[in-house]
Coordinates of C-alpha atoms in Angstrom, one line a residue:
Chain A
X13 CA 165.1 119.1 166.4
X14 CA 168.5 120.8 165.3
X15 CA 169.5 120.6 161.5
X16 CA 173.2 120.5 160.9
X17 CA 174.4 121.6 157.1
X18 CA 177.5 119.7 156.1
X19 CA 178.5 122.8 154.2
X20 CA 181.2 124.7 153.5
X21 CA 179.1 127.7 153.4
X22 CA 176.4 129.4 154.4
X23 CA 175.6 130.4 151.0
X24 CA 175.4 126.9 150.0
X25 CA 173.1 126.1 153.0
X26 CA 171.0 128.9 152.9
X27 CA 169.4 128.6 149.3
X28 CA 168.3 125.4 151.2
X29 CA 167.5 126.8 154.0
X30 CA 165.7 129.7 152.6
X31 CA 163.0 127.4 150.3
X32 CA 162.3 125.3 152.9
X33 CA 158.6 125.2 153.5
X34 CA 157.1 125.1 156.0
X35 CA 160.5 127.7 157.2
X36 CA 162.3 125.8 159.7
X37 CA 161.7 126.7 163.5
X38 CA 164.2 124.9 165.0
X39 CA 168.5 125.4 164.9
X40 CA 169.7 125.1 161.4
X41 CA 173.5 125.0 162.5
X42 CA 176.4 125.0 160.0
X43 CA 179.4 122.5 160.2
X44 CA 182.0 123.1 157.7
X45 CA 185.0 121.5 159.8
X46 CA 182.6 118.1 159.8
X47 CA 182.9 117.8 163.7
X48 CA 179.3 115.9 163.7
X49 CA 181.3 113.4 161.6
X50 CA 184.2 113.1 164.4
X51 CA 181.6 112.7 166.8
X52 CA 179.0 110.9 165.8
X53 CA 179.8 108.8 162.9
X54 CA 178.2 110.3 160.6
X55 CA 179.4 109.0 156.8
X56 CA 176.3 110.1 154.6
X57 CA 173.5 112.6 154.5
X58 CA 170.8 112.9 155.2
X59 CA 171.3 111.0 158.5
X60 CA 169.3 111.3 161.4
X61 CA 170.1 110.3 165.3
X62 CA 167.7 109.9 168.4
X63 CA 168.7 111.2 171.3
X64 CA 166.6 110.7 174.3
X65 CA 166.1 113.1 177.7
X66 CA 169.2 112.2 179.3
X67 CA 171.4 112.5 176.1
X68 CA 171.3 108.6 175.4
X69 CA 171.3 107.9 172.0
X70 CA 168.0 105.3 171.6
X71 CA 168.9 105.6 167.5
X72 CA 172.5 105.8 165.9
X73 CA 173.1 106.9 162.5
X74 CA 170.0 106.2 160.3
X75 CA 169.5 107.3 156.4
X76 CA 166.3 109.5 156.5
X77 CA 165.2 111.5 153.3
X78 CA 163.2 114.5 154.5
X79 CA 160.7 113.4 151.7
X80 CA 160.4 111.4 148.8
X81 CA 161.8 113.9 145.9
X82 CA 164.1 111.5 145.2
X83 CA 162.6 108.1 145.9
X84 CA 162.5 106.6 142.6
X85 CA 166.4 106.6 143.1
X86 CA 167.3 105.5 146.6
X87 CA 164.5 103.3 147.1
X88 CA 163.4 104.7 150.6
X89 CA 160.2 105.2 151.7
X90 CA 160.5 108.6 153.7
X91 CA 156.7 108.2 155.9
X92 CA 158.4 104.9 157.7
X93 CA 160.7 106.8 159.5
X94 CA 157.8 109.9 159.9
X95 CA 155.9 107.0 161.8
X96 CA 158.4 106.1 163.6
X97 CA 159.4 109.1 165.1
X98 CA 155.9 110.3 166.3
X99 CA 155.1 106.7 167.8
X100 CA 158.5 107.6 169.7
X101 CA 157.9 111.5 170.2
X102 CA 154.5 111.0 171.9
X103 CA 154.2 107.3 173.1
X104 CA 158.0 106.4 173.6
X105 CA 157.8 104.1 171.3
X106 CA 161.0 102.7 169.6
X107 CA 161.7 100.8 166.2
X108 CA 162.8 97.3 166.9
X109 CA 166.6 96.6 168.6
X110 CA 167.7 94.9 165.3
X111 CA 167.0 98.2 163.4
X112 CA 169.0 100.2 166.4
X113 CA 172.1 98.0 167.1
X114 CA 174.4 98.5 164.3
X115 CA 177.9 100.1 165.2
X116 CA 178.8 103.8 163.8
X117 CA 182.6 102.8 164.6
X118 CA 185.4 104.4 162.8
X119 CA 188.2 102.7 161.1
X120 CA 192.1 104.3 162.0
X121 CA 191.7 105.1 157.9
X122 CA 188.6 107.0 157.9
X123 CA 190.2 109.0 161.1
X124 CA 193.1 110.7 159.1
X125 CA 190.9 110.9 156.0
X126 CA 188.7 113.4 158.1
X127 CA 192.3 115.4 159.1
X128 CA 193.0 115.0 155.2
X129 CA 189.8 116.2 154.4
X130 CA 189.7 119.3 156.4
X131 CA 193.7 120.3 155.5
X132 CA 191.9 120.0 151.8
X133 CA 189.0 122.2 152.3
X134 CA 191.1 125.1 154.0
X135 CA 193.3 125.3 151.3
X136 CA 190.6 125.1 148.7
X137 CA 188.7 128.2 150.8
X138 CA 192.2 129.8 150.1
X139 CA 192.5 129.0 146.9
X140 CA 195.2 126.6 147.2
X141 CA 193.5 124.5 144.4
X142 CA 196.5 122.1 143.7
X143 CA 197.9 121.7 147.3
X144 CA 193.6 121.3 148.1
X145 CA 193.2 118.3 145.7
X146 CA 196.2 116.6 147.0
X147 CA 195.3 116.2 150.3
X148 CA 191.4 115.9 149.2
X149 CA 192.6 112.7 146.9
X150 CA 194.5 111.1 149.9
X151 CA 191.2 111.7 151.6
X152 CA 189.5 109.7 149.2
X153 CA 191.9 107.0 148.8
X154 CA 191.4 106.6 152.8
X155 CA 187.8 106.4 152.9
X156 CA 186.3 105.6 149.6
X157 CA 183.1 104.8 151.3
X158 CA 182.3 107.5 152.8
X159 CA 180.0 109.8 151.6
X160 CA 180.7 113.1 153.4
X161 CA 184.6 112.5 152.2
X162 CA 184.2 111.6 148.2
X163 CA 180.8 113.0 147.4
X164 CA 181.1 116.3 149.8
X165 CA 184.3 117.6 149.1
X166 CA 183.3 117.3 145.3
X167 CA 182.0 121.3 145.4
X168 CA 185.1 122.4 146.9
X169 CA 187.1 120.2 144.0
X170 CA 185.4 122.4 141.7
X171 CA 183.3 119.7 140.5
X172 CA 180.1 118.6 140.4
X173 CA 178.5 117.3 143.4
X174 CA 175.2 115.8 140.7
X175 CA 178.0 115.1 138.0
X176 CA 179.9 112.3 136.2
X177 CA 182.4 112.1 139.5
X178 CA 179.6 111.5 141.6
X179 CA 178.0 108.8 139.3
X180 CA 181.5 106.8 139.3
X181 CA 181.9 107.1 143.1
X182 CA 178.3 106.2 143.3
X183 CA 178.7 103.0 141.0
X184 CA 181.5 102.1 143.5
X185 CA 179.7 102.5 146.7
X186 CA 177.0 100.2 145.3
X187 CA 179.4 97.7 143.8
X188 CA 181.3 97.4 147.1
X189 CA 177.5 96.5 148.4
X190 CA 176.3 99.9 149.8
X191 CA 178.3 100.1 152.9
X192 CA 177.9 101.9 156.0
X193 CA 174.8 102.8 157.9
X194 CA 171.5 101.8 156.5
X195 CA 168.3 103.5 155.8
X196 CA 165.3 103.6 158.8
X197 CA 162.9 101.8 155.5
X198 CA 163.6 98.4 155.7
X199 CA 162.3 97.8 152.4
X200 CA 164.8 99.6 150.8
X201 CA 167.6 98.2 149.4
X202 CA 170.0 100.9 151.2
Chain B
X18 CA 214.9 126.1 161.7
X19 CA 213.2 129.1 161.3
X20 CA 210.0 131.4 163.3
X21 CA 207.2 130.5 161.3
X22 CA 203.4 131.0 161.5
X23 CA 201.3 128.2 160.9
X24 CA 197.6 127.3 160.5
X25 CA 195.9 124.8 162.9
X26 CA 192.5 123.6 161.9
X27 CA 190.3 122.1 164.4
X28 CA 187.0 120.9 164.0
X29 CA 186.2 122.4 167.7
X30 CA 187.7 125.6 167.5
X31 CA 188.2 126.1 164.0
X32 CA 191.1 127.6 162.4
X33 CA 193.7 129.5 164.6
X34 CA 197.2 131.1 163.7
X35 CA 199.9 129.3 166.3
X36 CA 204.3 130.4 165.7
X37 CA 206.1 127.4 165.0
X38 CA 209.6 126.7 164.5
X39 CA 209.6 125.2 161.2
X40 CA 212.9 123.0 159.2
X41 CA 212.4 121.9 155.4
X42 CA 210.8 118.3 157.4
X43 CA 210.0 119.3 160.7
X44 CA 207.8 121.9 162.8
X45 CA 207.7 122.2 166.6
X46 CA 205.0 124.3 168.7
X47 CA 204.9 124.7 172.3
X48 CA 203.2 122.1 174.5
X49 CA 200.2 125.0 175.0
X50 CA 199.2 125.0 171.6
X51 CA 199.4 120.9 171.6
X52 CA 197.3 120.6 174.7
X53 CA 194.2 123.2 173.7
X54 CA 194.1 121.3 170.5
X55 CA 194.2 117.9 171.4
X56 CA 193.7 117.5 174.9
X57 CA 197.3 116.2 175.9
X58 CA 199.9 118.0 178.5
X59 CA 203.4 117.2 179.0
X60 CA 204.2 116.6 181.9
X61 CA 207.6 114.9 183.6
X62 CA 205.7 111.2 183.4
X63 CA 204.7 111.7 180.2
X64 CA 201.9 112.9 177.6
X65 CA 198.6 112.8 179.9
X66 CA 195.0 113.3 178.7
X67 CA 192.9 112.8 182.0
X68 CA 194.1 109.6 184.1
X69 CA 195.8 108.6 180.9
X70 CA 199.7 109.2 180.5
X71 CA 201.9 107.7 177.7
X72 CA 205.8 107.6 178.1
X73 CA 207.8 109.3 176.2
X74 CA 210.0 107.4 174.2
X75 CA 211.5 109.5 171.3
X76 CA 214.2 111.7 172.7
X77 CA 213.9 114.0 169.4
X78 CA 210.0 115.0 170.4
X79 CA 210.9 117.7 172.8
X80 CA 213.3 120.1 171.0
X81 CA 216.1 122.6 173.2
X82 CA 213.1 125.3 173.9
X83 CA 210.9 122.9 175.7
X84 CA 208.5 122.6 172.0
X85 CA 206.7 119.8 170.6
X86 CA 207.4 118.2 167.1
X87 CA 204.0 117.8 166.0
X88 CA 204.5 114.6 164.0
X89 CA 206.7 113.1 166.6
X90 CA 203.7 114.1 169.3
X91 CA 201.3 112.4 166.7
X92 CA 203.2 109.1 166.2
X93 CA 203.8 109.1 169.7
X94 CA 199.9 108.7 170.9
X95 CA 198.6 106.9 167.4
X96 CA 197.1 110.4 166.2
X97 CA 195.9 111.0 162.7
X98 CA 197.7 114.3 161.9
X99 CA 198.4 116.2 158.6
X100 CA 201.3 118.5 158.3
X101 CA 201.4 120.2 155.1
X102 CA 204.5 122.8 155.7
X103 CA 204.9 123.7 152.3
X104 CA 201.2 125.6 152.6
X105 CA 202.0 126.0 156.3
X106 CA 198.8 123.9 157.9
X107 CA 198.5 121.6 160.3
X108 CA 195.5 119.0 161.6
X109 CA 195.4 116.7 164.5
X110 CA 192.9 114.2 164.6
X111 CA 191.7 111.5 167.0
X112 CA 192.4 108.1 167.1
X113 CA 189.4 105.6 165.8
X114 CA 189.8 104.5 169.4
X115 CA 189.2 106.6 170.7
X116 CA 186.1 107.7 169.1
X117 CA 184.9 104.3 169.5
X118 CA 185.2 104.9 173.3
X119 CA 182.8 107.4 173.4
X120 CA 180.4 105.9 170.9
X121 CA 180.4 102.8 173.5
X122 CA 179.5 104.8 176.5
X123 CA 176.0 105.1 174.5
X124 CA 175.7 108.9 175.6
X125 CA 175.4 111.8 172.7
X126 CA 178.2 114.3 172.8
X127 CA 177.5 118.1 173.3
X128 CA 179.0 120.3 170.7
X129 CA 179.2 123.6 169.7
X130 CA 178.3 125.1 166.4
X131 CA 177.0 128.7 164.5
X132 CA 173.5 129.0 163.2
X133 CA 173.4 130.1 159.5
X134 CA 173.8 134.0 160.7
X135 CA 177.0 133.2 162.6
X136 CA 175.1 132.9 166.4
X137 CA 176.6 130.1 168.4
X138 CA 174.5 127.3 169.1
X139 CA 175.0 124.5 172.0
X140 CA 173.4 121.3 171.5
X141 CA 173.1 120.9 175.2
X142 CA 170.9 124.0 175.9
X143 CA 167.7 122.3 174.4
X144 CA 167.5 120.5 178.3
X145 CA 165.7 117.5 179.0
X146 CA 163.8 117.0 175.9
X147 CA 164.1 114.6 173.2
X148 CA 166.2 115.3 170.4
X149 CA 166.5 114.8 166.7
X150 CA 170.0 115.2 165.2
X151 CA 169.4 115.9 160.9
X152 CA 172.4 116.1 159.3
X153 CA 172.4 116.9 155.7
X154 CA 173.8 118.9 152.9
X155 CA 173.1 121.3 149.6
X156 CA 175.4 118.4 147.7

């Protein structure tokens, strides 16, 4: 297993890091630049891919809570996808192909929102707060689905990523019928 | 146009200092720069990435000094690019095409990225084993 923080620091990704429990044993890599977003599609967190022995991905882009802290709220079950993964960790076993199939592809939008988004985050590291939030607003404008895009950059924006500004994008993304990637529970509505 | 240095973020090799030639609505950088950041070489057919080589068609992309204008080299492949020369910054991006590409080929892409104390890590040193990819986030 490798855990990848869509952070901008390692600050931010350490208090994490550091309360996990049991301590993680495995990589716990950083990615402030997003390239796991450029190369794998990923749109939202917590996502989870399989990848098999010869680097074939057997699961694209699933939503996978770690637990179920915050079940009451996204509606997923976290032990489905726990089951899952040891029936296909120790007896090969994968989920059905309907639950595997769906396409992680890109649109030409969400591409130069990612270029947007990263212009925005190194001038916010600089302190380039009004040049940032331009090019982090065209960002958004681009890809108002995406998770990674509106609700990440929101700490960098000097706002708050639990906040009002994440409520309103939220009400959107539901409104515009929860696009993207689903979750590995299919009895959850996400 | 005037020697300027500008930053060009990549989300492989991070950010890097390149000089630039820089006007109030254009900047050029040499063909090196373009190619270690994207991939694509000028050569006399063309732009080429692998067996891949586009014509050139804008005479204004290659400026007296043999540079690149990077939004001309952009529009000229289909690139997303930002050029932000008043804060002196520069992305390229790649095309949703392209991306698509190598989502189709099924096969998971190696990568490079630091551990949280700064050591690099290589997603392909883990060998023949099955791997689980978690991405996630404090926010």
């Amino acid at each position: 297993m490798v855990s990848v923080a869509f952070d901008d620091s390692v600050d931010a990704a350490r208090e994490w890091f550091d309360a996990a429990d049991p301590h993680p044993n495995y990589p716990v890599l950083l990615d402030r630049e997003h390239l796991l977003g450029e190369l794998y599609g990923i749109v939202n967190v917590p996502t989870v891919i399989w990848i098999d022995e010869d680097d074939r991905i057997v699961r694209p882009c699933v939503i996978v809570p770690g637990d179920d802290l915050f079940k009451d709220f996204t509606g997923i079950d976290s032990t489905v996808h726990h089951n899952q993964l040891r029936a296909w960790v120790r007896d090969g076993v994968l989920p059905p192909q309907s639950e595997r199939e769906h396409a992680v592809v890109p649109t030409p939008e969400e591409q130069l929102a990612r270029v947007e988004r990263r212009v925005g985050a190194h001038l916010a590291r600089a302190g380039r707060t009004d040049a940032a939030e331009q090019h982090f607003a065209r960002a958004a404008e681009l890809a108002p689905m995406n998770w990674t895009i509106r609700r990440g950059s929101l700490p960098l924006r000097g706002e708050d990523p639990f906040g009002m500004p994440f409520f309103e994008f939220y009400g959107e993304w539901e409104a515009a019928g929860s696009p993207g990637y689903g979750s590995a529970d299919p009895n959850s509505a996400r | 146009m005037a020697h300027a240095t500008i930053t060009l973020i990549d989300p492989e090799l991070g950010e890097q200092q390149v000089s630039a030639t820089a006007s109030a609505t254009s900047v050029f950088v040499s063909p090196d720069v373009i190619a270690s950041a994207t991939g694509w070489f000028l050569k006399p057919e063309g732009l080429c990435r692998g067996e891949v080589c586009v014509p050139v068609r804008d005479g204004a992309l290659v400026d007296e000094t043999g540079d690149l204008d990077v939004e001309r080299f952009a529009a000229a492949l289909g690139l997303p690019a930002v050029l932000d020369i008043e804060e002196g910054v520069l992305s390229i991006g790649e095309t949703a095409d392209a991306r698509a590409d190598v989502i189709a080929t099924g096969i998971a892409p190696d990568f490079e990225l630091p551990t949280l104390d700064g050591t690099p890590f290589r997603f392909s040193s883990i060998g023949r084993k099955k791997k689980v990819l978690v991405a996630w986030a404090s926010w």
